[in-house]
Short mmCIF file of C-alpha atoms and ligand atoms in Angstrom, two decimals:
data_model
loop_
_atom_site.label_atom_id
_atom_site.label_comp_id
_atom_site.label_asym_id
_atom_site.label_seq_id
_atom_site.Cartn_x
_atom_site.Cartn_y
_atom_site.Cartn_z
CA UNK D 1 114.22 34.05 65.99
CA UNK D 2 112.13 30.82 66.50
CA UNK D 3 108.76 30.83 65.59
CA UNK D 4 106.89 31.25 69.01
CA UNK D 5 109.43 34.20 69.63
CA UNK D 6 107.93 35.55 66.02
CA UNK D 7 104.12 35.01 66.84
CA UNK D 8 104.96 35.94 70.22
CA UNK D 9 106.59 39.31 69.09
CA UNK D 10 103.26 40.12 66.20
CA UNK D 11 100.46 39.35 69.00
CA UNK D 12 102.50 41.74 71.75
CA UNK D 13 103.48 44.28 68.90
CA UNK D 14 102.54 47.79 70.20
CA UNK D 15 99.26 48.86 68.84
CA UNK D 16 97.74 52.98 68.67
CA UNK D 17 94.54 51.32 67.90
CA UNK D 18 91.91 50.63 70.09
CA UNK D 19 88.47 50.38 67.74
CA UNK D 20 90.19 50.06 64.07
CA UNK D 21 86.50 49.69 62.86
CA UNK D 22 85.73 52.88 63.27
CA UNK D 23 88.33 53.61 60.26
CA UNK D 24 86.57 51.40 58.08
CA UNK D 25 84.23 52.64 55.02
CA UNK D 26 81.62 50.71 56.51
CA UNK D 27 81.50 52.48 59.79
CA UNK D 28 78.57 54.62 60.55
CA UNK D 29 79.64 57.27 63.10
CA UNK D 30 77.53 58.09 65.67
CA UNK D 31 76.96 61.88 65.01
CA UNK D 32 77.44 63.68 61.00
CA UNK D 33 80.14 67.29 62.23
CA UNK D 34 79.19 70.08 58.66
CA UNK D 35 76.06 67.48 57.63
CA UNK D 36 73.26 68.94 60.04
CA UNK D 37 71.72 71.26 57.67
CA UNK D 38 71.76 68.10 55.27
CA UNK D 39 69.82 66.52 57.71
CA UNK D 40 67.13 69.01 58.58
CA UNK D 41 66.76 69.61 54.85
CA UNK D 42 65.75 65.89 54.92
CA UNK D 43 63.59 65.95 58.37
CA UNK D 44 61.67 69.03 56.38
CA UNK D 45 60.89 67.43 53.25
CA UNK D 46 60.39 63.59 55.16
CA UNK D 47 58.28 65.54 57.97
CA UNK D 48 54.88 64.51 56.74
CA UNK D 49 55.88 60.47 56.64
CA UNK D 50 55.51 60.37 60.48
CA UNK D 51 52.79 63.46 60.50
CA UNK D 52 50.65 62.20 57.55
CA UNK D 53 51.68 58.66 56.91
CA UNK D 54 50.49 57.74 53.40
CA UNK D 55 48.88 61.31 52.52
CA UNK D 56 52.05 61.80 49.54
CA UNK D 57 54.79 59.58 48.84
CA UNK D 58 57.68 61.75 49.41
CA UNK D 59 61.50 61.93 47.87
CA UNK D 60 64.76 64.27 47.61
CA UNK D 61 67.67 63.87 45.62
CA UNK D 62 71.12 64.34 47.25
CA UNK D 63 74.09 65.22 44.58
CA UNK D 64 77.14 66.09 45.41
CA UNK D 65 81.17 65.10 44.36
CA UNK D 66 82.72 61.90 46.05
CA UNK D 67 83.29 61.04 49.98
CA UNK D 68 80.74 64.08 50.31
CA UNK D 69 78.93 62.27 52.77
CA UNK D 70 76.08 61.78 51.39
CA UNK D 71 75.90 57.98 51.43
CA UNK D 72 76.12 58.16 55.25
CA UNK D 73 73.58 61.01 55.54
CA UNK D 74 71.14 58.66 54.18
CA UNK D 75 71.86 55.57 56.39
CA UNK D 76 72.27 58.03 59.55
CA UNK D 77 68.97 59.41 58.50
CA UNK D 78 66.64 56.85 57.55
CA UNK D 79 68.48 54.90 61.09
CA UNK D 80 66.83 57.92 62.82
CA UNK D 81 63.61 58.60 61.81
CA UNK D 82 62.43 54.88 61.29
CA UNK D 83 63.27 54.84 64.99
CA UNK D 84 61.06 57.80 65.53
CA UNK D 85 58.66 56.56 63.32
CA UNK D 86 58.56 53.36 65.77
CA UNK D 87 58.22 55.70 69.09
CA UNK D 88 55.16 56.59 67.06
CA UNK D 89 53.50 53.56 66.42
CA UNK D 90 54.42 53.63 62.63
CA UNK D 91 56.32 50.79 61.29
CA UNK D 92 58.54 52.75 58.97
CA UNK D 93 61.31 50.62 57.24
CA UNK D 94 64.21 51.95 55.78
CA UNK D 95 66.11 50.38 52.32
CA UNK D 96 69.38 50.86 51.05
CA UNK D 97 69.95 50.33 47.64
CA UNK D 98 73.05 50.80 45.63
CA UNK D 99 72.77 50.84 42.16
CA UNK D 100 75.91 50.34 41.34
CA UNK D 101 75.09 46.43 41.95
CA UNK D 102 71.73 46.28 41.52
CA UNK D 103 70.95 48.02 38.45
CA UNK D 104 67.52 47.40 36.00
CA UNK D 105 63.97 47.11 38.06
CA UNK D 106 63.85 43.39 38.46
CA UNK D 107 67.32 43.41 40.61
CA UNK D 108 66.31 47.05 42.16
CA UNK D 109 62.65 45.93 43.28
CA UNK D 110 63.86 42.22 44.24
CA UNK D 111 66.32 44.12 46.79
CA UNK D 112 63.87 45.93 47.87
CA UNK D 113 61.90 43.30 49.02
CA UNK D 114 64.48 41.05 49.91
CA UNK D 115 65.88 43.67 52.41
CA UNK D 116 62.55 43.91 53.70
CA UNK D 117 62.40 40.21 54.60
CA UNK D 118 59.19 40.13 52.89
CA UNK D 119 57.52 36.59 51.80
CA UNK D 120 57.06 36.81 48.40
CA UNK D 121 58.15 33.83 46.26
CA UNK D 122 59.83 35.65 43.06
CA UNK D 123 60.76 33.10 40.79
CA UNK D 124 58.76 33.77 37.36
CA UNK D 125 57.65 37.40 38.57
CA UNK D 126 58.06 40.34 36.23
CA UNK D 127 59.09 43.85 38.10
CA UNK D 128 55.46 44.89 37.59
CA UNK D 129 54.25 42.08 39.00
CA UNK D 130 56.90 41.97 41.82
CA UNK D 131 55.54 45.33 42.76
CA UNK D 132 52.26 44.56 43.06
CA UNK D 133 52.84 41.92 45.51
CA UNK D 134 55.07 44.49 47.75
CA UNK D 135 52.30 46.78 48.10
CA UNK D 136 50.18 44.55 48.77
CA UNK D 137 51.82 43.32 51.29
CA UNK D 138 53.22 46.52 52.69
CA UNK D 139 49.59 47.82 52.61
CA UNK D 140 48.15 44.83 54.82
CA UNK D 141 50.71 44.76 56.90
CA UNK D 142 50.08 48.70 57.14
CA UNK D 143 54.07 49.06 56.25
CA UNK D 144 56.33 52.21 55.49
CA UNK D 145 59.04 52.00 53.41
CA UNK D 146 62.10 54.80 52.59
CA UNK D 147 64.04 54.03 50.16
CA UNK D 148 67.61 55.21 49.10
CA UNK D 149 68.96 54.10 45.49
CA UNK D 150 72.44 55.54 45.56
CA UNK D 151 74.48 55.90 42.85
CA UNK D 152 71.15 56.83 40.89
CA UNK D 153 72.22 57.33 38.01
CA UNK D 154 74.06 53.60 37.32
CA UNK D 155 69.87 52.60 37.16
CA UNK D 156 69.15 55.52 34.77
CA UNK D 157 72.11 54.42 32.69
CA UNK D 158 71.08 50.64 32.59
CA UNK D 159 67.70 50.50 33.27
CA UNK D 160 66.47 53.63 31.06
CA UNK D 161 63.72 55.94 31.01
CA UNK D 162 60.69 53.81 31.31
CA UNK D 163 61.68 52.11 34.02
CA UNK D 164 62.53 55.52 36.04
CA UNK D 165 59.25 56.86 35.24
CA UNK D 166 57.72 52.96 36.53
CA UNK D 167 59.37 53.33 39.52
CA UNK D 168 59.05 56.57 40.93
CA UNK D 169 55.74 57.59 38.96
CA UNK D 170 53.95 54.66 40.53
CA UNK D 171 51.21 56.07 42.70
CA UNK D 172 50.26 58.55 39.34
CA UNK D 173 48.99 54.50 38.08
CA UNK D 174 47.44 53.86 42.19
CA UNK D 175 45.76 57.23 42.93
CA UNK D 176 43.24 56.17 45.60
CA UNK D 177 46.15 53.56 47.51
CA UNK D 178 47.94 54.78 50.26
CA UNK D 179 51.50 55.91 49.56
CA UNK D 180 53.80 53.78 51.68
CA UNK D 181 56.75 53.92 49.72
CA UNK D 182 59.01 57.26 49.54
CA UNK D 183 62.37 57.36 47.40
CA UNK D 184 65.56 58.66 48.51
CA UNK D 185 67.92 59.54 45.22
CA UNK D 186 72.08 59.85 45.33
CA UNK D 187 73.98 61.14 42.48
CA UNK D 188 77.85 62.51 41.83
CA UNK D 189 76.54 65.33 40.16
CA UNK D 190 72.63 65.76 38.28
CA UNK D 191 73.60 64.38 33.86
CA UNK D 192 72.61 61.35 34.17
CA UNK D 193 69.23 63.15 34.84
CA UNK D 194 69.42 65.00 31.45
CA UNK D 195 68.10 61.51 29.45
CA UNK D 196 65.03 61.50 30.96
CA UNK D 197 61.66 62.97 29.74
CA UNK D 198 61.68 66.14 31.75
CA UNK D 199 58.67 65.39 34.04
CA UNK D 200 60.63 62.69 35.33
CA UNK D 201 63.23 64.75 35.86
CA UNK D 202 61.38 67.77 37.80
CA UNK D 203 59.59 64.77 39.46
CA UNK D 204 62.90 63.26 40.72
CA UNK D 205 64.48 67.35 41.26
CA UNK D 206 61.61 68.76 42.88
CA UNK D 207 63.65 68.42 46.55
CA UNK D 208 67.49 68.74 45.66
CA UNK D 209 69.77 68.56 48.74
CA UNK D 210 73.55 70.15 47.68
CA UNK D 211 76.74 67.99 49.84
CA UNK D 212 79.65 69.94 49.15
CA UNK D 213 83.46 68.92 49.60
CA UNK D 214 84.85 69.51 52.70
CA UNK D 215 86.63 72.35 54.10
CA UNK D 216 90.06 71.75 55.65
CA UNK D 217 88.35 72.72 59.34
CA UNK D 218 84.92 70.27 58.49
CA UNK D 219 87.45 68.01 57.87
CA UNK D 220 89.31 68.32 61.13
CA UNK D 221 85.66 67.72 63.00
CA UNK D 222 85.29 64.45 60.92
CA UNK D 223 88.92 63.25 61.62
CA UNK D 224 89.10 64.20 65.38
CA UNK D 225 85.49 61.98 65.79
CA UNK D 226 87.24 59.56 64.05
CA UNK D 227 90.98 59.58 65.78
CA UNK D 228 88.76 59.47 69.21
CA UNK D 229 86.64 56.45 68.53
CA UNK D 230 89.54 54.77 67.00
CA UNK D 231 92.39 55.31 68.68
CA UNK D 232 94.35 55.10 72.36
CA UNK D 233 94.36 58.83 73.25
CA UNK D 234 97.77 60.60 73.44
CA UNK D 235 98.82 58.03 70.03
CA UNK D 236 97.68 60.84 67.36
CA UNK D 237 98.07 64.92 67.99
CA UNK D 238 95.56 67.39 67.01
CA UNK D 239 98.75 68.53 64.60
CA UNK D 240 98.96 65.25 62.66
CA UNK D 241 95.17 65.41 62.36
CA UNK D 242 95.24 69.25 60.92
CA UNK D 243 98.39 67.84 58.82
CA UNK D 244 95.71 65.46 56.71
CA UNK D 245 92.84 67.53 57.17
CA UNK D 246 94.78 71.02 55.62
CA UNK D 247 96.11 67.67 52.47
CA UNK D 248 92.29 67.36 51.96
CA UNK D 249 90.82 69.99 52.05
CA UNK D 250 89.42 71.88 48.89
CA UNK D 251 90.20 75.29 50.37
CA UNK D 252 94.24 74.14 50.73
CA UNK D 253 93.84 72.73 46.96
CA UNK D 254 93.30 69.04 48.31
CA UNK D 255 89.27 67.64 46.72
CA UNK D 256 87.36 67.85 49.78
CA UNK D 257 86.97 63.79 49.67
CA UNK D 258 86.49 62.32 53.78
CA UNK D 259 86.82 58.53 52.53
CA UNK D 260 90.17 59.51 51.11
CA UNK D 261 90.83 61.79 54.83
CA UNK D 262 89.53 58.56 56.85
CA UNK D 263 91.99 56.60 54.87
CA UNK D 264 94.99 58.97 55.43
CA UNK D 265 94.33 58.45 58.88
CA UNK D 266 93.94 54.54 58.93
CA UNK D 267 97.04 53.62 56.67
CA UNK D 268 99.40 55.89 59.12
CA UNK D 269 97.97 54.27 61.76
CA UNK D 270 99.09 50.48 60.51
CA UNK D 271 102.22 52.64 59.59
CA UNK D 272 103.23 53.43 63.18
CA UNK D 273 101.48 50.16 63.90
CA UNK D 274 104.03 48.48 61.30
CA UNK D 275 107.06 50.46 62.83
CA UNK D 276 106.46 49.50 66.67
CA UNK D 277 105.64 53.12 67.10
CA UNK D 278 103.61 54.28 70.46
CA UNK D 279 102.25 57.36 68.55
CA UNK D 280 101.63 58.28 65.21
CA UNK D 281 103.47 60.51 63.52
CA UNK D 282 104.32 63.29 60.34
CA UNK D 283 106.25 60.81 58.89
CA UNK D 284 103.34 58.05 58.55
CA UNK D 285 101.09 60.47 57.54
CA UNK D 286 103.25 61.12 54.67
CA UNK D 287 104.51 57.41 53.57
CA UNK D 288 100.13 56.91 53.72
CA UNK D 289 99.39 60.04 51.52
CA UNK D 290 101.54 58.88 49.05
CA UNK D 291 100.16 55.12 48.95
CA UNK D 292 96.55 57.24 48.96
CA UNK D 293 97.76 59.90 46.39
CA UNK D 294 100.58 58.41 43.69
CA UNK D 295 100.80 61.88 42.09
CA UNK D 296 102.38 63.23 45.25
CA UNK D 297 104.99 60.21 44.11
CA UNK D 298 105.37 62.78 41.15
CA UNK D 299 107.29 65.06 43.12
CA UNK D 300 110.45 62.84 42.39
CA UNK D 301 109.66 63.43 38.53
CA UNK D 302 110.08 67.29 38.72
CA UNK D 303 112.89 67.14 40.99
CA UNK D 304 115.21 66.38 38.38
CA UNK D 305 114.59 70.10 36.81
CA UNK D 306 115.75 71.84 39.39
CA UNK D 307 119.24 73.23 40.01
CA UNK D 308 121.68 72.95 42.41
CA UNK D 309 120.59 75.44 44.99
CA UNK D 310 117.11 74.09 44.46
CA UNK D 311 118.28 71.19 45.54
CA UNK D 312 120.19 72.54 48.88
CA UNK D 313 117.64 74.50 49.62
CA UNK D 314 114.77 71.15 49.01
CA UNK D 315 117.22 69.26 51.34
CA UNK D 316 117.65 71.72 54.05
CA UNK D 317 113.46 72.12 54.74
CA UNK D 318 113.58 68.15 54.65
CA UNK D 319 116.55 68.15 56.96
CA UNK D 320 114.46 71.42 59.28
CA UNK D 321 111.11 69.76 59.34
CA UNK D 322 112.61 66.52 60.56
CA UNK D 323 114.93 68.21 63.20
CA UNK D 324 111.51 70.27 64.09
CA UNK D 325 108.87 67.59 63.78
CA UNK D 326 106.41 69.62 63.38
CA UNK D 327 104.69 69.99 59.52
CA UNK D 328 105.08 73.55 58.88
CA UNK D 329 108.86 75.38 59.77
CA UNK D 330 109.67 79.27 59.20
CA UNK D 331 111.55 79.85 55.94
CA UNK D 332 114.58 81.87 58.27
CA UNK D 333 114.90 78.30 59.96
CA UNK D 334 115.14 76.85 56.26
CA UNK D 335 118.07 79.62 55.67
CA UNK D 336 120.13 78.43 58.21
CA UNK D 337 120.00 75.12 57.38
CA UNK D 338 120.27 75.86 54.21
CA UNK D 339 123.61 78.22 54.41
CA UNK D 340 124.61 75.17 57.12
CA UNK D 341 124.44 72.65 54.06
CA UNK D 342 126.04 75.28 51.69
CA UNK D 343 129.26 75.30 53.81
CA UNK D 344 129.08 71.22 54.15
CA UNK D 345 129.30 71.12 50.66
CA UNK D 346 132.18 73.96 50.56
CA UNK D 347 129.84 75.98 47.99
CA UNK D 348 129.00 79.66 48.27
CA UNK D 349 124.76 80.09 49.37
CA UNK D 350 122.92 82.23 47.20
CA UNK D 351 121.41 85.44 48.87
CA UNK D 352 118.17 85.87 50.89
CA UNK D 353 116.31 87.35 47.69
CA UNK D 354 117.09 84.80 45.73
CA UNK D 355 115.86 81.93 47.99
CA UNK D 356 112.70 83.70 47.97
CA UNK D 357 112.36 83.22 43.82
CA UNK D 358 113.69 79.79 45.09
CA UNK D 359 110.51 79.54 47.41
CA UNK D 360 108.14 80.39 44.51
CA UNK D 361 109.49 78.40 42.26
CA UNK D 362 109.23 75.18 44.28
CA UNK D 363 105.71 75.44 45.94
CA UNK D 364 104.78 76.32 41.57
CA UNK D 365 105.41 73.11 40.92
CA UNK D 366 103.86 71.49 43.80
CA UNK D 367 107.66 69.83 46.00
CA UNK D 368 106.46 72.55 48.89
CA UNK D 369 104.37 73.76 50.19
CA UNK D 370 104.95 77.35 51.22
CA UNK D 371 102.27 79.91 53.16
CA UNK D 372 101.89 83.30 55.41
CA UNK D 373 102.03 82.36 59.53
CA UNK D 374 99.76 84.40 61.39
CA UNK D 375 101.10 87.37 63.01
CA UNK D 376 103.48 86.80 65.82
CA UNK D 377 105.74 88.50 67.72
CA UNK D 378 108.09 89.49 65.04
CA UNK D 379 105.27 89.92 62.25
CA UNK D 380 104.27 87.75 59.77
CA UNK D 381 107.02 84.86 58.28
CA UNK D 382 106.25 82.36 55.10
CA UNK D 383 105.86 78.86 56.83
CA UNK D 384 106.86 75.52 54.79
CA UNK D 385 106.60 72.27 54.42
CA UNK D 386 106.62 68.93 52.35
CA UNK D 387 103.90 66.46 52.13
CA UNK D 388 105.60 63.09 50.45
CA UNK D 389 107.62 61.22 53.06
CA UNK D 390 110.78 62.83 54.24
CA UNK D 391 112.97 60.02 53.48
CA UNK D 392 112.47 59.09 50.30
CA UNK D 393 112.31 62.64 49.11
CA UNK D 394 116.49 63.52 50.79
CA UNK D 395 117.73 60.56 49.20
CA UNK D 396 116.14 61.64 45.95
CA UNK D 397 117.14 64.86 46.60
CA UNK D 398 120.89 63.75 47.65
CA UNK D 399 121.67 61.54 44.59
CA UNK D 400 120.93 64.53 42.20
CA UNK D 401 122.84 66.41 44.11
CA UNK D 402 126.11 65.27 43.67
CA UNK D 403 124.65 64.39 40.05
CA UNK D 404 124.93 68.39 40.01
CA UNK D 405 128.03 68.81 41.51
CA UNK D 406 129.95 66.64 39.64
CA UNK D 407 128.80 67.95 36.54
CA UNK D 408 129.54 71.84 37.46
CA UNK D 409 132.79 70.30 38.67
CA UNK D 410 134.03 68.84 35.53
CA UNK D 411 132.77 71.82 33.76
CA UNK D 412 135.24 73.64 36.13
N1 ATP L 1 80.50 64.78 58.24
C1 ATP L 1 80.74 63.57 58.35
N2 ATP L 1 81.20 63.09 59.14
C2 ATP L 1 81.35 61.71 59.83
N3 ATP L 1 82.26 61.40 58.77
C3 ATP L 1 81.87 61.47 57.48
C4 ATP L 1 81.09 62.41 57.19
N4 ATP L 1 80.96 62.71 56.17
C5 ATP L 1 81.94 61.71 55.20
N5 ATP L 1 81.86 61.02 56.64
C6 ATP L 1 83.05 59.82 55.92
O1 ATP L 1 83.29 59.85 54.85
C7 ATP L 1 83.52 58.61 53.82
C8 ATP L 1 83.07 58.95 52.61
O2 ATP L 1 81.70 59.27 52.93
P1 ATP L 1 80.18 58.98 52.06
O3 ATP L 1 80.45 57.46 51.90
O4 ATP L 1 78.84 59.08 52.87
O5 ATP L 1 80.46 59.43 50.99
P2 ATP L 1 79.87 59.79 49.16
O6 ATP L 1 78.79 61.46 49.43
O7 ATP L 1 78.15 59.10 49.20
O8 ATP L 1 80.79 59.32 48.15
P3 ATP L 1 80.81 58.31 46.78
O9 ATP L 1 79.76 60.33 45.95
O10 ATP L 1 82.01 58.38 46.12
O11 ATP L 1 79.89 57.36 47.31
C9 ATP L 1 82.48 57.11 54.61
O12 ATP L 1 83.60 56.83 55.74
C10 ATP L 1 81.58 58.49 55.82
O13 ATP L 1 81.32 57.73 56.89
MG1 MG L 2 77.90 56.88 48.92
#
């Protein structure tokens, strides 16, 4: 292939993405499905910023696990309240500080000043002097500020109790000035707060908003929104989205982490693109899942412990999933395939009850997923699925089947 051909083939390669940016972590979506209640709670806490600005310094603490939307909720709220204030003729600014990066008092205050674009020469000033300069500038220019201190636990650890006290109880020292600084604190849990003195702690905890891990139905809605923004129409089916949502949902054994769900969607899209596929297939999602969840690779270790017929059953499941192209298949279909495979290998198949036992065992070892179907025409049935990439898994299963067969035949 000439260089020109290569170049052309890359440039003209089919792509499923219409706007990949919508899948990157820094993207702010237009709405936040399932975080309406949290936004409302924030609105309740900060409403007097609009109705009687300056009367009180307001604060809220957002707490929750990884990827549950704390950062994005604070940003969206900050953006909206800033614009609402503007309509009322109020100069309210939003500042978002990541304390993982800026974790000393000096760094935090200078970052606030920098983000506000205030012309205060910082060199040689102590944090206290910088703060006084900041307060007098915003007083003079009639500015209000909402500051989010994200990953606040880093600030507590590094800066310590006195710095936290200084920052959050600022107005105790200046009771008569207008309260222009307001705070949103964010942390994954509250353990860091216990190192603070109790009054500071209770001051911060006055308004606590909890973020729960996402359930699979909630992730489904979040992912559908991203799909519609990022992919061309009809390239990612609802089944694909449901499969990802189910693998990440807290109610389905996942972490309830939206970041990782969105990342899986991005990687699956890239896998499809890489293969020149016009649509995203389950196999692309499975590949993406092994990248984002290296523990799925562990499945292939577990396989070593399986008996011959369990391996044959896994192979049957793989083949049925591939043939159907769905995320789950009925156990009856798998059993049929299993009997067919036994015939190929010239092995007597095990009975139905035994198969059920194998399924339970495989489920227990997290090699397969099993669930009951909804009530269909023929009543309920067990549905089976595999998360790991089918091709790689089948290759490994085949090797092990061959091994088992050789040892069995040698012992006969
Ligand atoms: N309700 C939602 N709607 C749309 N996107 C969401 C929602 N919740 C989270 N996301 C997206 O998921 C990703 C993770 O969210 P975010 O960064 O807010 O998590 P976090 O709670 O701050 O996690 P961490 O503690 O790891 O910082 C982001 O890309 C965010 O845009
Ligand atoms: Mg965050």
